[in-house]
Amino acid sequence: MDFNFDEIIEDGQVESKISFITNIDNTTKGTIEQEISPENFIPILPLRGIMLFPDTMVPISIGRDSSFKLLKDAQKHDVPIAVFSQVDDSNDDPDYEQLYHTGVVGKVQKIIKLPDGNRTALIQGFNRIRLIELGWNGTYNIGRVENFPENIPAKGDREYIAVVDACRETAIKLMRTSEMTIGSAFALNNITDRELIINFTCANLNISNKERIVLLEETNMYDRAYRLLGILQREYQYVTLKIDLQMRTREELDKQHKEYFLRQEMETIQEQLGEKSEDEINKMREAGKKKNWNEATAKVFNDTLDKMSHMSSHSPDYQTEYAYAQTMLELPWGEYTKDNLNLNNAEKVLNKDHYGMEKVKERIIEHLAVLKMRGDFKSPILCLYGPPGVGKTSLGKSIAKAMKRKYVRMSLGGLHDEAEIRGHRRTYVGAMAGQIIKNIKKAGSSNPVFILDEIDKVTQNTNHGDPASALLEVLDPEQNSAFHDNYLDTEYDLSKVMFIATANNISTIPAPLLDRMELIEVSGYLTEEKIEIAKRHLVPKELDNLGMKDTGVKISKPAIEKIIEDYTRESGVRDLDKQINKVLRKVTLKYAKDGELPEGELQVEDIKKHLGTEPYSRDKYQGNDYYGVVTGLAWTSVGGEILFIETSIDNGKGGKLGLTGNLGDVMKESATIALQYLKEHCDLLGIEPAFFENHNIHIHVPEGATPKDGPSAGITIATSIASAITKRKVRKNIAMTGEITLRGKVLPVGGIKEKILAAKRAGITDILICHENRKNIEDIPAKYVKGVEFHYVENVKDVLDYALL
């Protein structure tokens, strides 16, 4: 070999390219048969990826702790070890059947600790042995072995000498032509012992252990040499063929490069003569004749081609005009897809893809009906607004599928450059069309369903213009039939495009832009609706994503409700989708690992096991055991909630009002109005006016870390104060919501559907609400209000008369 092992020992390193070492002067050759007896146990060292042959040395990387302990013991006591290779290198603890049964007796010459912390041992191989029995002494493998002697041909056997010499010559040629080191060839050339030549070559040859074990098991050295010669010739032919292929590939690449440069030169000559540019212009002119555009657009296009014909194809202006002409040709001028006006089919597609959203679906079906009757109708500009995760964007895909139109989407979130909408003028370097025209080109038709996502997040009045104002022309049905893109510098008809904008908060959309759109609210889902969405859409989708579609795994309704109530807090279903994915991943892991599927549907207990501790908990009704505690109903961005208003009275001059619980200004004003009304109407409570001068009132709303605001707690606060003053408890299982005025009038509030759902979850059976909110309750399907009785009130007196016992 081509390295000094003593130097490597001193440096604490072993060169990774050299896998096997032999002593050229043959002093290591010999046997230790006298120390091997089938009656005695000997340490067994399993090797991975390599194989030790008689009379050779091998450095091995020590990975297993058991192997390190075995080698340390063998070195310390200077005892031989039995070395066998593994059948499967991935097995960390091989048994008798997982080891090749033919091996070599070895001795540990050196154990080296490398600078990176790894350990390497140098093993010297001696005579062959067979494995009889494998055992374990509690620290490492031990076993019983027997000698497996070799038959060596007689000295002077000419046929044997010829085969060995052929092996040496072929191996040296192979080493010099392959990636093996020149030092290996030099070492082989200097070995004189024929058996060592064979074993050295077997050990160094880059073949699998399956082939090596066949060589090691050959008892007759002549047979081993003959078989080795066949393998060497095969490997040499493979290397020679590989080199030949590389040479051919290099020649082919050289030929391709030559052709490429010749073509480039030919194109340059054509450009100099003007032949190429003229040819391109003529092709464009012919393509323009096939376009369905008006005379004005055709004139702009032809003028551009005429201008190009008088330019050098090398000039930057030519390239600018060429790009412009290409854009004009790629746009689908007057090309429309045929709408599918089958109303029943459209209704079926929309219902299949989305549960609920009745108003949106109804509006789309109405639009299709008008299209069907008129045959030509300007597309409306719809704006779907609502909380995140309710399916506003995905609804656009369903509409496109129902109408069989192309679908494109443009995200407006953070858009701050007006040129993104209208494009750049061609006088600028790198000018290009705006995103509207680009997406029309991408759609390939002039009537796609075009989603304008997050329109409420468009930046206004920046240094680069006002993108929100630029959208006015796009979204005005009276103007967008002649949309002007700065890059095209001609009109493009967008009137057949069905624009659908989405927004979370319409209050941030400029009024002129809002006025041009038809607003459709996509409110948050009730728990019942979320359950249906999960059963119909989310669970099948996640099973398909995880490759578990055909396993029949299901999640029960109570389990889905558990996820919704205790593991999510949202109006939409985005987080619910993530939690369902998390549950099904656990099921997938179990199935992939052990082949086990859950019996029947996943239940609530399974959800707890897979998702762990519940991060959220819904408030529950706390009874009417205390004066001054009243249950109110609140709307939040993640759905309805119940909240408790607590009031306490204490003696004190001045009649101070204390408010705690992180209340907003509007809610503080509601408390002030409620107190003022009760002061003015002491007769309702049966108390003297002087009561308020001698008592302090403190109002608290629990969960002080959560900000609370809004006027809808007005009647709740008034009832809480009245209950605390009169020591009259509030009726059982009752909740209320409504704004009050100084005259005691109860005003309507919003978020009724979400508030009713929160009340049902908390076990409320009676709800006090403004009589003007009756219309909101009538819009809610009967199944969602079942079990709750509504009491409609007009003033605070009605509230107190019913609520207080």
Short mmCIF file of N, CA and C in Angstrom, two decimals, residues 129 262 280 296 752 792:
data_model
loop_
_atom_site.label_atom_id
_atom_site.label_comp_id
_atom_site.label_asym_id
_atom_site.label_seq_id
_atom_site.Cartn_x
_atom_site.Cartn_y
_atom_site.Cartn_z
N ILE A 129 -11.80 -20.12 9.61
CA ILE A 129 -12.56 -20.87 10.61
C ILE A 129 -14.02 -20.91 10.19
N LEU A 262 -21.37 27.17 -34.98
CA LEU A 262 -21.60 27.40 -36.41
C LEU A 262 -22.99 28.01 -36.64
N GLU A 280 -38.88 37.13 -39.23
CA GLU A 280 -39.64 37.17 -37.97
C GLU A 280 -40.83 38.13 -38.08
N ALA A 296 -58.49 49.53 -34.38
CA ALA A 296 -57.53 50.37 -33.66
C ALA A 296 -56.37 49.53 -33.13
N ILE A 752 -75.69 37.66 15.81
CA ILE A 752 -76.73 36.89 16.51
C ILE A 752 -76.49 35.38 16.37
N TYR A 792 -88.31 38.65 23.38
CA TYR A 792 -88.03 39.91 22.72
C TYR A 792 -88.44 41.08 23.61
#
